[in-house]
PDB file of C-alpha atoms in Angstrom:
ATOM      1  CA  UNK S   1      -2.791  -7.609  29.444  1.00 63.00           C
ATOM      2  CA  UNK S   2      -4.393  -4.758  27.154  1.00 72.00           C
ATOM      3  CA  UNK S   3      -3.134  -4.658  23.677  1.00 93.00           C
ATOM      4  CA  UNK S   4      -3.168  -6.079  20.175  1.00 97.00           C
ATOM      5  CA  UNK S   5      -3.179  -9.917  19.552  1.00 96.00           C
ATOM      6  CA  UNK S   6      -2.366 -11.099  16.363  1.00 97.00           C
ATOM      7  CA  UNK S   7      -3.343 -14.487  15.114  1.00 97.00           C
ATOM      8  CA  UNK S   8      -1.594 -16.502  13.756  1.00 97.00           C
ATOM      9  CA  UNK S   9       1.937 -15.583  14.444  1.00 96.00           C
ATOM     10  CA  UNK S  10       3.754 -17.793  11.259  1.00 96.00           C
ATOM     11  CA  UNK S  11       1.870 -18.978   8.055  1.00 97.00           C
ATOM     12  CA  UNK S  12       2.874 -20.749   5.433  1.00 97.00           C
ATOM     13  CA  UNK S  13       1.068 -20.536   2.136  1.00 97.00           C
ATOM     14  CA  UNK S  14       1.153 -22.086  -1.677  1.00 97.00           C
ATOM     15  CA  UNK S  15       1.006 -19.532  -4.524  1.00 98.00           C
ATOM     16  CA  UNK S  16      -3.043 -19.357  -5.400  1.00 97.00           C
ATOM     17  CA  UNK S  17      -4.087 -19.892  -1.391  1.00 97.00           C
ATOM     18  CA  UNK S  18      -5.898 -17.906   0.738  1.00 96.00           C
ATOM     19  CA  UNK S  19      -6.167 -16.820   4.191  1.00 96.00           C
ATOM     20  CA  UNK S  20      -7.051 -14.270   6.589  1.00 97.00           C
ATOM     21  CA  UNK S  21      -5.073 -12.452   9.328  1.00 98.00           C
ATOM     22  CA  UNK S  22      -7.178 -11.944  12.808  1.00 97.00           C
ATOM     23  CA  UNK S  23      -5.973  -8.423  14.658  1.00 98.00           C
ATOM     24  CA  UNK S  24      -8.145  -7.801  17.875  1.00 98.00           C
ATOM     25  CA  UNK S  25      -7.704  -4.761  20.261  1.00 97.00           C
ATOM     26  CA  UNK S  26      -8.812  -3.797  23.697  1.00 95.00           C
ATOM     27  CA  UNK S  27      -8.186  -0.631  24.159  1.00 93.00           C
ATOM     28  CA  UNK S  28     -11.335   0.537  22.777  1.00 93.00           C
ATOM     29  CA  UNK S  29      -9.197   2.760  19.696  1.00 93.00           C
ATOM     30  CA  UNK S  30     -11.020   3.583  16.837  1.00 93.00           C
ATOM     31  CA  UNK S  31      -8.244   3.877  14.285  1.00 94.00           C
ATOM     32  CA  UNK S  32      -6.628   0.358  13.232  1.00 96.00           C
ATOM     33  CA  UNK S  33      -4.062  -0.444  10.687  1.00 96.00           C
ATOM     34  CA  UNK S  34      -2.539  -3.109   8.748  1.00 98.00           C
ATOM     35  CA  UNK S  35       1.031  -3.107   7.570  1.00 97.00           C
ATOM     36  CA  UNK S  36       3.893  -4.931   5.925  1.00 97.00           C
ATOM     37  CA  UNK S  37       7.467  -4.890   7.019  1.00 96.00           C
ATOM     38  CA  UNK S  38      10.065  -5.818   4.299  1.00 93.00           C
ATOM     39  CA  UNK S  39      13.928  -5.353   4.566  1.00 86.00           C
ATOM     40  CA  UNK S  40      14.987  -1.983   3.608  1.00 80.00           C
ATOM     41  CA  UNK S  41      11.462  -0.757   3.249  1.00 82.00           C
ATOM     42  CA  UNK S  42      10.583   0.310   6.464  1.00 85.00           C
ATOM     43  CA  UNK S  43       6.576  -0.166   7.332  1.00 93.00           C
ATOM     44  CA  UNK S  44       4.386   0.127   4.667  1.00 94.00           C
ATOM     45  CA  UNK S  45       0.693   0.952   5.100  1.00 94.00           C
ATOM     46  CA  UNK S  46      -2.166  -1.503   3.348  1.00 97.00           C
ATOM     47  CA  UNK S  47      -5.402  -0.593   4.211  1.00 97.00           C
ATOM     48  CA  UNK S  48      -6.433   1.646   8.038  1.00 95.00           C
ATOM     49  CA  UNK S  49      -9.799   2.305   9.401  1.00 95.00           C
ATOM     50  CA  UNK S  50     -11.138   5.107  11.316  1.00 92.00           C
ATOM     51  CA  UNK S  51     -13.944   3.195  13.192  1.00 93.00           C
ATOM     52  CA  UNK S  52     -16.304  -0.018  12.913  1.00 94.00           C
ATOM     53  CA  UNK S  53     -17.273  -1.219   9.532  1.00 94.00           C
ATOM     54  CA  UNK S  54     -15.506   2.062   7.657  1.00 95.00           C
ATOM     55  CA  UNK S  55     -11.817   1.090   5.975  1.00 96.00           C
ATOM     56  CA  UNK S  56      -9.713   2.591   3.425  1.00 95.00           C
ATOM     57  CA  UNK S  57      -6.663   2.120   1.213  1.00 95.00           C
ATOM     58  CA  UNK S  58      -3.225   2.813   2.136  1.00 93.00           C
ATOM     59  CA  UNK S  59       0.338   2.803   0.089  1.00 91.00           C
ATOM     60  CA  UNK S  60      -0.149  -0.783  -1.145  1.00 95.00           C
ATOM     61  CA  UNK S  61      -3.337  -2.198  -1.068  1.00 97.00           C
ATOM     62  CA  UNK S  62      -3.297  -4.388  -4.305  1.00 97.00           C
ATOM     63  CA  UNK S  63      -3.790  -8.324  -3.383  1.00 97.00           C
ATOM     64  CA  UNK S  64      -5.511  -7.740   0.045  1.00 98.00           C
ATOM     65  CA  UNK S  65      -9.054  -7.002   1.292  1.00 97.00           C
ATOM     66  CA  UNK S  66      -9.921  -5.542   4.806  1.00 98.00           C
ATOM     67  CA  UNK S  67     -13.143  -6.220   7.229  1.00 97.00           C
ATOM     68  CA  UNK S  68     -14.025  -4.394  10.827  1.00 97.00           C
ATOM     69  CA  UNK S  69     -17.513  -5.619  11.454  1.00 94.00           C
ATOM     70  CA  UNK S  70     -16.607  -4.813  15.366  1.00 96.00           C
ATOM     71  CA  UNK S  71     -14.650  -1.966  16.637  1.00 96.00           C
ATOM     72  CA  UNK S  72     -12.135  -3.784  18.555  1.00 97.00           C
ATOM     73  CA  UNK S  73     -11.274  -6.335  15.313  1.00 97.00           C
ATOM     74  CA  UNK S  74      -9.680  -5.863  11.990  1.00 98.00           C
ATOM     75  CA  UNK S  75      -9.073  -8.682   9.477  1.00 98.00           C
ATOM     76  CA  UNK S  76      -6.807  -8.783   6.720  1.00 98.00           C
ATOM     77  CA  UNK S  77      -7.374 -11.678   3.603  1.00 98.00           C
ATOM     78  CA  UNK S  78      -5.669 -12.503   1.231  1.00 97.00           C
ATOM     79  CA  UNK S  79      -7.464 -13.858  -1.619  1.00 92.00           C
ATOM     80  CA  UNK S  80      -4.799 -15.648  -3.777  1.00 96.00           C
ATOM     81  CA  UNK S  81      -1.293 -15.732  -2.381  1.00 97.00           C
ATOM     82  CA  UNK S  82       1.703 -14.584  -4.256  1.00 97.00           C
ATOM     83  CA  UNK S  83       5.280 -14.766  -3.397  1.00 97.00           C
ATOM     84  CA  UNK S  84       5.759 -11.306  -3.139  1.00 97.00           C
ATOM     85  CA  UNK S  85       3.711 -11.113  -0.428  1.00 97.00           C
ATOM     86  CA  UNK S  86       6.161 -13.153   1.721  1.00 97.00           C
ATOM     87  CA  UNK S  87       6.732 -10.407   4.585  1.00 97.00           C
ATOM     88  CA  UNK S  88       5.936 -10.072   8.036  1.00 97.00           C
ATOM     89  CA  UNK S  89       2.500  -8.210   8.769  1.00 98.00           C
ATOM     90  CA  UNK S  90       1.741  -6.035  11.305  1.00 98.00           C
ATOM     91  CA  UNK S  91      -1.664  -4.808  13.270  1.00 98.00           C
ATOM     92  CA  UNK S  92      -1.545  -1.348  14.993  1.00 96.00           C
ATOM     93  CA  UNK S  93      -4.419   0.512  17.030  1.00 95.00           C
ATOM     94  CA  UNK S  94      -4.401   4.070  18.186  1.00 92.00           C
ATOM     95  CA  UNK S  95      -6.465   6.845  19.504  1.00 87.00           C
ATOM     96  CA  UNK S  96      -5.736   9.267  16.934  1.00 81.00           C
ATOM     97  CA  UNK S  97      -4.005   9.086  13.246  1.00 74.00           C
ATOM     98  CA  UNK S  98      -0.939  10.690  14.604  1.00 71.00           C
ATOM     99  CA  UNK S  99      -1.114   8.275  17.588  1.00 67.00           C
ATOM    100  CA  UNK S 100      -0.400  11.530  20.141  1.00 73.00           C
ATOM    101  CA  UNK S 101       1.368  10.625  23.213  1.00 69.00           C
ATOM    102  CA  UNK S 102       0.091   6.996  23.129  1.00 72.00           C
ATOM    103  CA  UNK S 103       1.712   6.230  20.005  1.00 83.00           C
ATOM    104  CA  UNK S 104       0.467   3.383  17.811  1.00 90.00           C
ATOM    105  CA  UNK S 105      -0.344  -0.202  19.897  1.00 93.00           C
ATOM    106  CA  UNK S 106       1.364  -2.763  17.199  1.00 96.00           C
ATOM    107  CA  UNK S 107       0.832  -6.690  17.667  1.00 96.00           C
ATOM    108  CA  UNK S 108       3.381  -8.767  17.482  1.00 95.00           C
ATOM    109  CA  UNK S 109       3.465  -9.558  13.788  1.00 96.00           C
ATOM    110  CA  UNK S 110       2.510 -12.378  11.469  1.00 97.00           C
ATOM    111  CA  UNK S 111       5.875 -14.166   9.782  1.00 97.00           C
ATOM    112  CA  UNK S 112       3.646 -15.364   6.353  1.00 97.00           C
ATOM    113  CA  UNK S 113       5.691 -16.779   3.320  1.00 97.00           C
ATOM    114  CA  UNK S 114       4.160 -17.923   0.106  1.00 97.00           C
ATOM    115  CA  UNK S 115       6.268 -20.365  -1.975  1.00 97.00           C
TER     116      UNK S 115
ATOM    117  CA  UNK M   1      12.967   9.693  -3.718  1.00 70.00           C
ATOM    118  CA  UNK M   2      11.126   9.053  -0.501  1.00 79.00           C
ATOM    119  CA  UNK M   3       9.039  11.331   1.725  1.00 89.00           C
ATOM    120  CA  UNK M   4      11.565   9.936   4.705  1.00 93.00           C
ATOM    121  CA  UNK M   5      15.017   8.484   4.170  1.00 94.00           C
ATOM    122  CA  UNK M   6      16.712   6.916   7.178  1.00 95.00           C
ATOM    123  CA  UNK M   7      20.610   5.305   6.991  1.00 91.00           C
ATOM    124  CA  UNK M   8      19.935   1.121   7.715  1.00 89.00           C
ATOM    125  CA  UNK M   9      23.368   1.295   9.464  1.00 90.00           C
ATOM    126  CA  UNK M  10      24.005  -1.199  11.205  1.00 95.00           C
ATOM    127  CA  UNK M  11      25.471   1.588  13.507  1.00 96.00           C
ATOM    128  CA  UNK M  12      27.598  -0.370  16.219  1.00 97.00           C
ATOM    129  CA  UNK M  13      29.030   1.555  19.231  1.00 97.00           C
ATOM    130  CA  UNK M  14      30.742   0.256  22.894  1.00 97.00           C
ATOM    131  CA  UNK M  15      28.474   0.561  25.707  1.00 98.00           C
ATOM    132  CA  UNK M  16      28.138   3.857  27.430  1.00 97.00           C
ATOM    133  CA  UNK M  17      28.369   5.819  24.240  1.00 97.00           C
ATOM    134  CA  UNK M  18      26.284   8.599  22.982  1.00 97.00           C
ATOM    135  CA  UNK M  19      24.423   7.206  20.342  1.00 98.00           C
ATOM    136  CA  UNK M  20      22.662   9.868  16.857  1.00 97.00           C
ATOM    137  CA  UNK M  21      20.085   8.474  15.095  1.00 98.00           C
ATOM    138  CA  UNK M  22      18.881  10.670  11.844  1.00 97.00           C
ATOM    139  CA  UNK M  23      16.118  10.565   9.536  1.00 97.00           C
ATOM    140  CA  UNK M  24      15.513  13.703   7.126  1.00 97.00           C
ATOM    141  CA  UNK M  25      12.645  14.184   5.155  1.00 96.00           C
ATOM    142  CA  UNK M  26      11.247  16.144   2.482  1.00 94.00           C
ATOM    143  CA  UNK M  27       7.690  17.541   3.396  1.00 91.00           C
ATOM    144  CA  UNK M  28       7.663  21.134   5.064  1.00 90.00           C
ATOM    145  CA  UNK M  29       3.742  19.879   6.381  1.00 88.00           C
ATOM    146  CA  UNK M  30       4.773  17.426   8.616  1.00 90.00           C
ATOM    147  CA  UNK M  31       4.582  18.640  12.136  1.00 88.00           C
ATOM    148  CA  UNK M  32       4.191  15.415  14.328  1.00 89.00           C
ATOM    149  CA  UNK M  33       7.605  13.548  14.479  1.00 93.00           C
ATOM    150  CA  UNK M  34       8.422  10.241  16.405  1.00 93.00           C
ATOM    151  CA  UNK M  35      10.464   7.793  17.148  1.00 96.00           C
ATOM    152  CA  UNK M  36       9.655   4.091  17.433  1.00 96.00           C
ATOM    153  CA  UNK M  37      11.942   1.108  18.723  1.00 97.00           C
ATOM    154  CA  UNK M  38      11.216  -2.176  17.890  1.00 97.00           C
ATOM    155  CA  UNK M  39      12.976  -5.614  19.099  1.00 96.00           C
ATOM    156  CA  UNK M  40      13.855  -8.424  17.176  1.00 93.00           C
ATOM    157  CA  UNK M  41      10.743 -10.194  15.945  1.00 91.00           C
ATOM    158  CA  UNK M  42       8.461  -7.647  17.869  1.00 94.00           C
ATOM    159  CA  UNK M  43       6.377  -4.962  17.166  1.00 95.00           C
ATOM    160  CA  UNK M  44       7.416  -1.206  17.102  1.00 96.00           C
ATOM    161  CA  UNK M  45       6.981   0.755  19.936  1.00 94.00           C
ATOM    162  CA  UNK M  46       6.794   4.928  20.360  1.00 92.00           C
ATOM    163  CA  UNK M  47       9.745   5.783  22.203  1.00 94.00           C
ATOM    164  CA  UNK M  48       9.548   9.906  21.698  1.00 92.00           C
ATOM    165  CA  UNK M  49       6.978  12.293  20.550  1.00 90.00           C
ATOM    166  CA  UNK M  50       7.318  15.889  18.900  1.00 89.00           C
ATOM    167  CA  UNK M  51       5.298  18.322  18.265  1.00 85.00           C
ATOM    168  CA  UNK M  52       7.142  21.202  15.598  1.00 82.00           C
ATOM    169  CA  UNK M  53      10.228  22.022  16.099  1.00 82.00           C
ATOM    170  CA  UNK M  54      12.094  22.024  19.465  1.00 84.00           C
ATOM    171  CA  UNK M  55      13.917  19.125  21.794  1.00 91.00           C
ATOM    172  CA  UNK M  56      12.328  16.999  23.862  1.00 93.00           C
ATOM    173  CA  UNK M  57      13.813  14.805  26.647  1.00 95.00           C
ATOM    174  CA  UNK M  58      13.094  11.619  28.466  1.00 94.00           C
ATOM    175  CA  UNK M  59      15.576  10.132  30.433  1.00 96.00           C
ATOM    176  CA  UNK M  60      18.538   8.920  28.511  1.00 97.00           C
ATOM    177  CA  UNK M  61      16.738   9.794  25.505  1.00 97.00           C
ATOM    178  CA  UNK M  62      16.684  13.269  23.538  1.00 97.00           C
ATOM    179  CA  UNK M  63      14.061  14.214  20.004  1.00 96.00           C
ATOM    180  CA  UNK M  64      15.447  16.943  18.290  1.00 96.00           C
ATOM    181  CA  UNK M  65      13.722  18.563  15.329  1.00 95.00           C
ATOM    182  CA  UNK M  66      14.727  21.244  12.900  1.00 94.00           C
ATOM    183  CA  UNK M  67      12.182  22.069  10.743  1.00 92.00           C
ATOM    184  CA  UNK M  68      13.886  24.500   9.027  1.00 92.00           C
ATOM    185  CA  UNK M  69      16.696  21.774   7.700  1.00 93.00           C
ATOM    186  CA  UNK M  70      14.176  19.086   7.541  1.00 94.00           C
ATOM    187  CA  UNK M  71      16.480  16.354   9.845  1.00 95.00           C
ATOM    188  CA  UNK M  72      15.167  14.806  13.247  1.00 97.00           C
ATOM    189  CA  UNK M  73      17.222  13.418  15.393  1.00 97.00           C
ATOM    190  CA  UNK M  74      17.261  11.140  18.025  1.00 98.00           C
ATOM    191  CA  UNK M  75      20.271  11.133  20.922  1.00 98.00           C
ATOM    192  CA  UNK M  76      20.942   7.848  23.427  1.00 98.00           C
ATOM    193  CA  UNK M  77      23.165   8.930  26.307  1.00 98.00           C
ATOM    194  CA  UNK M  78      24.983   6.411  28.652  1.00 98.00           C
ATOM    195  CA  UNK M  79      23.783   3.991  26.009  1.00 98.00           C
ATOM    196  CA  UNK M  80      23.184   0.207  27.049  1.00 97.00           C
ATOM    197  CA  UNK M  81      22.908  -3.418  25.500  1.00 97.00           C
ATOM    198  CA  UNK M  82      19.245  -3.313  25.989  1.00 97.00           C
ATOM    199  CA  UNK M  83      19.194  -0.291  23.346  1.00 98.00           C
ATOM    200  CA  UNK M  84      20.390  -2.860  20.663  1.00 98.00           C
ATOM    201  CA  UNK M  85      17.070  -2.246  18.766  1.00 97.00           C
ATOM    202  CA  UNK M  86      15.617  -0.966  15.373  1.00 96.00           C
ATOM    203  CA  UNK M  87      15.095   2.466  15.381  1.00 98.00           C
ATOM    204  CA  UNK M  88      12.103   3.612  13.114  1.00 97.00           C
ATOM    205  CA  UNK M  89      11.114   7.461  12.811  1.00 96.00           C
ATOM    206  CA  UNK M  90       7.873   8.447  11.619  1.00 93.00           C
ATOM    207  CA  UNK M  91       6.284  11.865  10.930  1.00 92.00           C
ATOM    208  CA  UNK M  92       2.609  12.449  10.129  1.00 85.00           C
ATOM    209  CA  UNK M  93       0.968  13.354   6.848  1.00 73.00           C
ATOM    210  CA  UNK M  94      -2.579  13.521   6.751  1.00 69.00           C
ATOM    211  CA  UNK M  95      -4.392  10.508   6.907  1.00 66.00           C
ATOM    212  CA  UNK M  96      -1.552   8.285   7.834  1.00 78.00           C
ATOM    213  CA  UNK M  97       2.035   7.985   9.240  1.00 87.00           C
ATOM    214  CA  UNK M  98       4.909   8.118   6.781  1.00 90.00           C
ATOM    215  CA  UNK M  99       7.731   5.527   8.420  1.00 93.00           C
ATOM    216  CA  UNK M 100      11.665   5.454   7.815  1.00 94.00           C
ATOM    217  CA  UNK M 101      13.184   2.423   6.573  1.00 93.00           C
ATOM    218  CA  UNK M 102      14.882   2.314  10.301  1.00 95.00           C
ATOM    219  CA  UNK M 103      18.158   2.418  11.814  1.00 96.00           C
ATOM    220  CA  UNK M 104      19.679  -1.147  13.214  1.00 96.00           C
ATOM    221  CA  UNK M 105      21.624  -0.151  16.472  1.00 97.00           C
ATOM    222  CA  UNK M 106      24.054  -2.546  17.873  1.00 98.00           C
ATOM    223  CA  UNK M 107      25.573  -1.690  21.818  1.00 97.00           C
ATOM    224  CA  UNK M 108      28.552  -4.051  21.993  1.00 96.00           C
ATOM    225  CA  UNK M 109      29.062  -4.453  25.943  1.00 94.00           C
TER     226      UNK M 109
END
């Protein structure tokens, strides 16, 4: 089925660890983003790109660093874990920034705590 | 104070209610407008789609924007169990999509 797979779907990490979250599309969209979901705050944007090996910054970037060596993937790292970035992440594709009548394609998320 | 505020609820109603869900929002530039739902431990996905100002319908569902009072809103007729959802609305600025907290909906059967 066409759409966004997210890998892996729960994570567990130790303050200081690192890791990187795998989003892969195939629906051949240029625009990918990366976000957090926290309770109360609603989605939060940390970095987007607008096609292969181009990204950029979003609302809360600090702690996280983005790659898209191939159009249809986007990986997020995280290069030394802190607890406040316990949250559940999500990968989105579109055609367009305003996602048009297609909307955003999200993933199913990645449940990651840090203790 | 945020760019787009949206009430958490939880906003419980009996089945086959009409169901308003709000967000209002502070910049006059955004002109794309729309409303996601997302499931428990899923990802969002775009339910309605606005251009400006104006109503758009779909079925059971209804987008209404006034631009003049800065308020969307977002109307479930005949409203169902399977509507008990999340219900996120987002408006576009620029380079990115500026999200509401969203709305948890609860149809008691």
């Amino acid at each position: 089925n066409a759409g966004v797979t997210q890998t892996p779907k729960f994570r567990v990490l130790k303050t200081g660890q690192s890791m990187t979250l795998l989003c892969a599309q195939d629906m051949n969209h240029e625009y990918m983003y990366w976000y957090r979901q926290d309770p109360g705050m609603g989605l939060r944007l940390i970095h987007y790109s607008v096609g292969e090996g181009t990204t950029a910054k979003g609302e809360v970037p600090d702690g996280y660093n983005v790659s898209r060596l191939k159009k249809q993937n986007f990986l997020l790292g995280l290069e030394s874990a802190a607890p406040s970035q316990t949250s559940v992440y999500f990968c989105a594709s579109s055609y367009s920034i305003t996602g048009d009548n297609y909307g955003y394609t999200f993933g199913s998320g990645t449940r990651l705590t840090v203790v | 104070q945020k760019e787009v505020e949206q009430d958490p609820g939880p906003l419980s109603v009996p089945e086959g209610a009409i169901v308003s869900l709000n967000c209002t929002y502070s910049n006059s530039a955004f002109q794309y407008f729309m409303w996601y739902r997302q499931y428990s431990r899923k990802g969002p996905e775009l339910l309605m789609y606005t251009y400006s100002s104006g109503n758009k319908e779909d079925g059971r569902f209804t987008a209404q924007v006034d631009k003049s009072s800065k308020y969307i809103s977002l109307f479930i007729r005949d409203s169902q169990p399977s509507d008990s959802a999340t219900y996120l609305c987002a408006m576009d600025s620029n380079y990115q999509l500026i999200w509401g907290a969203g709305t948890k909906l609860i149809i008691k059967p």
